[in-house]
Short mmCIF file of C-alpha atoms in Angstrom, two decimals:
data_model
loop_
_atom_site.label_atom_id
_atom_site.label_comp_id
_atom_site.label_asym_id
_atom_site.label_seq_id
_atom_site.Cartn_x
_atom_site.Cartn_y
_atom_site.Cartn_z
CA LEU A 206 60.69 169.40 183.31
CA THR A 207 60.51 170.06 179.59
CA ALA A 208 62.67 172.26 177.39
CA ARG A 209 62.10 173.24 173.81
CA LEU A 210 64.91 172.84 171.29
CA GLU A 211 64.75 175.51 168.61
CA LEU A 212 65.34 174.19 165.12
CA PRO A 213 65.80 175.84 161.73
CA ALA A 214 62.82 177.26 159.88
CA GLY A 215 60.76 177.58 163.08
CA ARG A 216 60.64 173.84 163.79
CA THR A 217 60.80 172.70 167.39
CA ALA A 218 61.20 169.52 169.41
CA ASP A 219 60.30 169.05 173.04
CA LEU A 220 62.90 167.43 175.27
CA GLY A 221 62.01 165.93 178.65
CA ILE A 222 65.06 166.69 180.75
CA GLY A 223 66.07 164.80 183.88
CA THR A 224 69.47 164.36 185.42
CA ARG A 225 71.62 164.24 182.29
CA HIS A 226 68.88 162.30 180.52
CA TYR A 227 66.98 163.60 177.52
CA ASP A 228 63.88 162.21 175.80
CA LEU A 229 62.95 163.22 172.26
CA LEU A 230 59.19 163.57 172.67
CA GLU A 231 58.24 164.87 169.22
CA GLY A 232 59.84 163.57 166.07
CA ALA A 233 61.16 166.59 164.21
CA PRO A 234 64.03 167.36 161.86
CA TYR A 235 66.95 168.86 163.70
CA MET A 236 70.34 170.25 162.70
CA SER A 237 72.68 169.19 165.48
CA TYR A 238 72.26 168.14 169.07
CA VAL A 239 75.01 166.98 171.40
CA VAL A 240 74.24 165.50 174.81
CA GLY A 241 77.57 165.67 176.63
CA GLY A 242 78.02 162.64 178.86
CA GLY A 243 74.30 161.98 179.15
CA THR A 244 71.75 159.77 177.46
CA MET A 245 69.12 160.38 174.80
CA THR A 246 65.96 158.29 174.50
CA LEU A 247 64.20 158.27 171.13
CA LEU A 248 60.59 157.53 172.07
CA SER A 249 58.01 155.72 169.98
CA GLY A 250 57.07 157.78 166.97
CA SER A 251 60.31 159.78 166.89
CA THR A 252 61.52 160.36 163.35
CA LEU A 253 65.06 161.47 162.58
CA THR A 254 65.20 163.02 159.11
CA GLY A 255 68.55 164.80 159.12
CA GLY A 256 71.22 166.49 161.17
CA ASN A 257 73.50 165.02 163.82
CA LEU A 258 72.73 163.45 167.19
CA SER A 259 75.58 162.53 169.53
CA ALA A 260 75.31 161.10 173.05
CA SER A 261 77.11 158.66 175.30
CA ILE A 262 74.05 156.39 175.33
CA VAL A 263 71.19 156.45 172.82
CA TYR A 264 68.14 154.36 173.77
CA PHE A 265 65.49 153.70 171.14
CA MET A 266 61.84 152.84 171.74
CA GLY A 267 60.20 152.68 168.32
CA ALA A 268 62.08 155.40 166.44
CA THR A 269 62.78 155.73 162.72
CA GLN A 270 65.83 157.30 161.09
CA SER A 271 65.79 158.11 157.38
CA ALA A 272 68.76 160.51 157.17
CA GLY A 273 71.36 162.19 159.35
CA LEU A 274 74.03 160.82 161.67
CA VAL A 275 73.60 159.26 165.12
CA THR A 276 76.82 158.63 167.06
CA ALA A 277 76.98 156.99 170.46
CA ALA A 278 79.23 154.95 172.68
CA HIS A 279 76.21 152.71 173.36
CA PHE A 280 73.22 152.41 170.99
CA ARG A 281 70.57 150.17 172.53
CA SER A 282 67.01 149.20 173.20
CA PRO A 283 65.95 149.71 176.82
CA TRP A 284 65.01 146.76 179.04
CA ASN A 285 61.31 147.54 178.65
CA GLY A 286 61.35 147.22 174.87
CA GLY A 287 61.69 149.25 171.77
CA GLY A 288 62.58 149.03 168.15
CA TYR A 289 64.47 151.04 165.58
CA THR A 290 64.14 151.39 161.81
CA LEU A 291 67.13 152.61 159.83
CA THR A 292 66.30 153.52 156.25
CA GLY A 293 67.22 155.90 153.45
CA THR A 294 70.59 157.57 153.99
CA GLY A 295 70.61 157.40 157.79
CA ILE A 296 73.91 156.59 159.50
CA VAL A 297 74.40 155.02 162.93
CA GLN A 298 77.90 154.80 164.38
CA ALA A 299 78.38 153.22 167.81
CA ASP A 300 81.04 151.53 169.87
CA SER A 301 78.42 148.95 170.88
CA THR A 302 74.88 148.14 169.77
CA TRP A 303 72.51 146.02 171.89
CA ILE A 304 69.15 144.84 170.53
CA GLY A 305 67.61 143.39 173.69
CA VAL A 306 63.86 143.77 173.41
CA GLY A 307 62.13 144.69 170.17
CA SER A 308 63.77 144.60 166.78
CA MET A 309 66.20 146.52 164.61
CA ASN A 310 64.95 146.83 161.05
CA GLN A 311 67.46 148.09 158.52
CA THR A 312 66.02 148.82 155.09
CA GLY A 313 68.75 151.25 154.04
CA GLY A 314 71.44 153.47 155.44
CA SER A 315 74.64 152.47 157.19
CA HIS A 316 75.18 150.96 160.64
CA THR A 317 78.77 150.63 161.91
CA THR A 318 79.48 149.27 165.38
CA GLY A 319 82.29 147.68 167.33
CA THR A 320 80.14 145.05 169.03
CA LEU A 321 76.64 144.02 167.94
CA SER A 322 74.66 141.96 170.47
CA VAL A 323 71.30 140.65 169.25
CA GLU A 324 69.02 139.25 171.97
CA SER A 325 65.78 139.60 170.01
CA GLN A 326 65.80 140.31 166.25
CA TYR A 327 67.83 142.18 163.63
CA ASN A 328 66.40 142.36 160.11
CA LEU A 329 68.78 143.56 157.39
CA SER A 330 67.14 143.91 153.97
CA ALA A 331 69.14 146.82 152.47
CA GLY A 332 71.96 149.16 153.36
CA THR A 333 75.23 148.23 155.03
CA LEU A 334 75.97 146.73 158.43
CA GLN A 335 79.55 146.43 159.61
CA ALA A 336 80.65 145.15 163.03
CA ASP A 337 83.87 143.93 164.58
CA TYR A 338 82.09 141.36 166.76
CA VAL A 339 78.55 139.97 166.41
CA TYR A 340 76.87 137.96 169.17
CA ILE A 341 73.46 136.43 168.43
CA ALA A 342 71.63 134.99 171.46
CA ASP A 343 74.63 135.20 173.78
CA SER A 344 72.44 135.05 176.89
CA GLY A 345 70.44 132.00 175.84
CA THR A 346 67.56 133.83 174.18
CA ALA A 347 65.86 132.77 170.94
CA ALA A 348 67.36 135.64 169.00
CA ALA A 349 67.39 135.86 165.20
CA PHE A 350 69.42 137.74 162.62
CA ASN A 351 67.65 137.81 159.25
CA PHE A 352 69.84 138.86 156.32
CA THR A 353 67.79 139.24 153.13
CA GLY A 354 69.66 142.03 151.36
CA GLY A 355 72.27 144.73 151.65
CA ALA A 356 75.83 144.15 152.82
CA PHE A 357 76.81 142.51 156.12
CA THR A 358 80.48 142.55 157.17
CA VAL A 359 81.91 140.98 160.33
CA ASN A 360 85.53 142.03 160.80
CA HIS A 361 86.56 139.62 163.56
CA ARG A 362 84.04 137.22 165.08
CA LEU A 363 80.46 135.99 164.65
CA MET A 364 79.08 133.94 167.56
CA LEU A 365 75.74 132.10 167.81
CA GLY A 366 74.43 131.22 171.30
CA LEU A 367 77.37 132.06 173.52
CA GLY A 368 75.89 131.13 176.85
CA GLY A 369 73.07 131.62 179.26
CA SER A 370 71.17 128.97 181.13
CA SER A 371 68.98 128.03 178.17
CA SER A 372 69.80 125.52 175.46
CA THR A 373 68.29 127.89 172.88
CA VAL A 374 70.70 128.92 170.15
CA GLY A 375 70.37 132.02 168.00
CA THR A 376 69.63 131.79 164.31
CA LEU A 377 71.31 133.44 161.37
CA THR A 378 69.26 133.30 158.18
CA GLN A 379 70.55 134.52 154.81
CA THR A 380 68.22 134.61 151.84
CA GLY A 381 69.90 137.37 149.84
CA GLY A 382 72.59 139.99 150.04
#
């Protein structure tokens, strides 16, 4: 089932709609979209260039955000992979962020989250990242956080390699910022 979201100036975006689950199939500028208690998946090639997106869970699978505001209780990559690029003036606000498979590349914008869990890779080269708690490789993965620019603030706790059955510890590399 597909629905079409009407946007300003005749622009449209197709949404694949399941049971309270929405997929952004075409990257298009949008003004405001609220998904009540459901989830939104930003598929590969999706480009967010303005407006507001709000959902309980936002999954990303290769999307880019250059402007606008994304708010979610949970902002995360799905189990089958995905990445996200935050650049320009884009803003992400989430209670929790989980980078499980794929990478988060921040070259601008602002990312504020309560808990940041990195199980693969987070690359911060510009913009601001602020989190209350940061866990890098807390399930024994070979995760990496690369901080080469911008501003990175941890309000309460930064943990490297919290657990898991592996002896692999996460890495935090700072070469700028």
